[in-house]
């Protein structure tokens, strides 16, 4: 697929509206259109990367930054575990169609606000 047709590239460029929660030079974070929990945020690189399956060594910094931004957003939204390690949230990369990836622009799901079970479906 051409980058110009990528839904998340269009969101980054503002061609598709989104409810943003954070943006900097490397990443953009916004509310998932189809939330699976009270809080469901997607953190994506500004640069088009298909997914974890296509990461290159030069992408290590942006992936690390995605996790740090996820931590900060989770704290801002009151999801961070307390001193007894209660509460919490889940961070997920779906990698490939069998794992549930439907948008082929790298994205980290930040999901929280309810108890979650394991293993995932
Ligand atoms: P995945 O299945 O892991 O590829 O997750 C893709 C997510 O992207 C899915 O939870 C729904 C979300 N999504 C798809 N299209 C849009 C959109 O146009 N806007 C927003 N905010 N989220 C979208």
CSV table of C-alpha atoms and ligand atoms in Angstrom, one decimal:
chain,number,residue,atom,x,y,z
A,1,UNK,CA,0.0,0.0,0.0
A,2,UNK,CA,1.2,3.5,-0.8
A,3,UNK,CA,2.0,5.7,2.2
A,4,UNK,CA,-0.3,8.4,0.9
A,5,UNK,CA,-3.2,5.9,1.4
A,6,UNK,CA,-2.2,5.0,4.9
A,7,UNK,CA,-5.0,5.9,7.4
A,8,UNK,CA,-2.6,6.7,10.2
A,9,UNK,CA,-0.4,8.9,7.9
A,10,UNK,CA,-3.6,10.7,7.0
A,11,UNK,CA,-4.4,11.1,10.8
A,12,UNK,CA,-0.8,12.4,11.4
A,13,UNK,CA,-1.3,15.0,8.6
A,14,UNK,CA,-4.8,16.0,9.9
A,15,UNK,CA,-6.6,14.8,6.8
A,16,UNK,CA,-8.7,12.4,9.0
A,17,UNK,CA,-9.9,13.9,12.3
A,18,UNK,CA,-8.7,12.4,15.5
A,19,UNK,CA,-8.9,13.1,19.3
A,20,UNK,CA,-5.2,13.8,20.1
A,21,UNK,CA,-3.7,13.5,23.5
A,22,UNK,CA,0.0,14.0,22.8
A,23,UNK,CA,2.2,15.0,19.9
A,24,UNK,CA,5.9,15.7,19.4
A,25,UNK,CA,8.5,15.4,16.6
A,26,UNK,CA,8.5,11.6,16.8
A,27,UNK,CA,5.1,10.4,17.8
A,28,UNK,CA,1.4,11.2,17.9
A,29,UNK,CA,-1.1,9.7,20.4
A,30,UNK,CA,-4.9,9.7,19.9
A,31,UNK,CA,-8.0,8.0,21.1
A,32,UNK,CA,-8.8,4.7,19.3
A,33,UNK,CA,-12.0,5.0,17.2
A,34,UNK,CA,-13.2,1.6,18.5
A,35,UNK,CA,-12.2,1.4,22.2
A,36,UNK,CA,-12.0,-2.0,23.9
A,37,UNK,CA,-11.8,-0.4,27.4
A,38,UNK,CA,-12.7,2.9,29.1
A,39,UNK,CA,-9.2,4.2,28.0
A,40,UNK,CA,-7.8,3.1,24.6
A,41,UNK,CA,-5.1,5.3,23.1
A,42,UNK,CA,-2.9,4.6,20.1
A,43,UNK,CA,0.7,5.8,20.0
A,44,UNK,CA,2.1,6.0,16.5
A,45,UNK,CA,5.4,7.1,15.0
A,46,UNK,CA,5.1,10.2,12.7
A,47,UNK,CA,7.3,8.2,10.3
A,48,UNK,CA,5.4,5.5,8.3
A,49,UNK,CA,6.6,2.1,9.6
A,50,UNK,CA,4.5,-0.9,8.6
A,51,UNK,CA,4.8,-2.6,12.0
A,52,UNK,CA,7.2,-4.4,14.4
A,53,UNK,CA,7.7,-6.9,11.5
A,54,UNK,CA,9.6,-4.2,9.5
A,55,UNK,CA,11.5,-2.4,12.3
A,56,UNK,CA,15.1,-1.4,11.3
A,57,UNK,CA,17.9,-0.6,13.7
A,58,UNK,CA,17.3,3.2,13.1
A,59,UNK,CA,13.8,2.7,14.5
A,60,UNK,CA,14.9,1.6,18.0
A,61,UNK,CA,14.8,5.2,19.4
A,62,UNK,CA,11.3,5.9,18.2
A,63,UNK,CA,10.0,2.6,19.6
A,64,UNK,CA,11.6,3.3,23.0
A,65,UNK,CA,10.0,6.8,22.9
A,66,UNK,CA,6.6,5.3,22.2
A,67,UNK,CA,6.9,3.3,25.4
A,68,UNK,CA,8.0,6.4,27.4
A,69,UNK,CA,5.1,8.4,26.0
A,70,UNK,CA,2.7,5.6,26.9
A,71,UNK,CA,3.9,5.6,30.4
A,72,UNK,CA,3.5,9.4,30.7
A,73,UNK,CA,0.0,9.3,29.2
A,74,UNK,CA,-1.0,6.4,31.5
A,75,UNK,CA,0.2,8.4,34.5
A,76,UNK,CA,-1.7,11.6,33.3
A,77,UNK,CA,-4.9,9.5,33.0
A,78,UNK,CA,-4.5,7.9,36.4
A,79,UNK,CA,-3.9,4.4,35.2
A,80,UNK,CA,-0.4,3.9,36.6
A,81,UNK,CA,-0.1,1.1,39.2
A,82,UNK,CA,0.0,2.4,42.8
A,83,UNK,CA,2.6,1.5,45.4
A,84,UNK,CA,0.9,-1.9,45.9
A,85,UNK,CA,1.0,-2.5,42.1
A,86,UNK,CA,-2.8,-2.3,41.9
A,87,UNK,CA,-4.5,-0.6,38.9
A,88,UNK,CA,-2.4,-0.7,35.7
A,89,UNK,CA,-2.8,-0.8,32.0
A,90,UNK,CA,-1.9,-3.0,29.0
A,91,UNK,CA,0.5,-2.1,26.1
A,92,UNK,CA,0.1,-4.1,23.0
A,93,UNK,CA,1.6,-4.4,19.5
A,94,UNK,CA,-0.4,-6.6,17.2
A,95,UNK,CA,2.1,-7.9,14.6
A,96,UNK,CA,0.5,-9.3,11.4
A,97,UNK,CA,-3.1,-10.2,10.6
A,98,UNK,CA,-3.2,-13.4,12.6
A,99,UNK,CA,-2.3,-11.4,15.7
A,100,UNK,CA,-5.0,-8.9,15.0
A,101,UNK,CA,-3.1,-6.2,13.1
A,102,UNK,CA,-5.5,-4.4,10.8
A,103,UNK,CA,-3.7,-1.1,10.2
A,104,UNK,CA,-0.3,-1.4,8.7
A,105,UNK,CA,1.3,1.6,10.3
A,106,UNK,CA,3.1,0.8,13.6
A,107,UNK,CA,0.9,1.5,16.7
A,108,UNK,CA,1.1,0.8,20.4
A,109,UNK,CA,-2.2,0.2,22.0
A,110,UNK,CA,-2.5,1.7,25.5
A,111,UNK,CA,-5.6,0.1,27.1
A,112,UNK,CA,-6.8,0.6,30.6
A,113,UNK,CA,-9.6,1.5,33.0
A,114,UNK,CA,-10.9,-2.0,33.7
A,115,UNK,CA,-9.6,-5.4,34.9
A,116,UNK,CA,-8.2,-7.5,32.1
A,117,UNK,CA,-7.8,-11.2,31.7
A,118,UNK,CA,-5.0,-13.3,30.4
A,119,UNK,CA,-4.4,-14.9,27.9
A,120,UNK,CA,-5.9,-12.5,25.3
A,121,UNK,CA,-8.3,-13.9,22.8
B,1,LIG,P1,-4.9,-3.1,15.1
B,1,LIG,O1,-6.0,-4.0,15.0
B,1,LIG,O2,-3.9,-3.6,16.1
B,1,LIG,O3,-4.2,-2.9,13.7
B,1,LIG,O4,-5.4,-1.7,15.6
B,1,LIG,C1,-5.9,-0.7,14.8
B,1,LIG,C2,-6.7,0.2,15.6
B,1,LIG,O5,-6.9,1.4,14.9
B,1,LIG,C3,-8.1,-0.4,15.9
B,1,LIG,O6,-8.2,-0.6,17.3
B,1,LIG,C4,-9.1,0.7,15.4
B,1,LIG,C5,-8.2,1.9,15.2
B,1,LIG,N1,-8.6,2.7,14.0
B,1,LIG,C6,-8.8,2.3,12.8
B,1,LIG,N2,-9.1,3.3,12.0
B,1,LIG,C7,-9.1,4.4,12.8
B,1,LIG,C8,-9.4,5.8,12.6
B,1,LIG,O7,-9.7,6.2,11.5
B,1,LIG,N3,-9.3,6.6,13.7
B,1,LIG,C9,-9.0,6.2,14.9
B,1,LIG,N4,-9.0,7.0,15.9
B,1,LIG,N5,-8.7,4.9,15.1
B,1,LIG,C10,-8.8,4.0,14.1
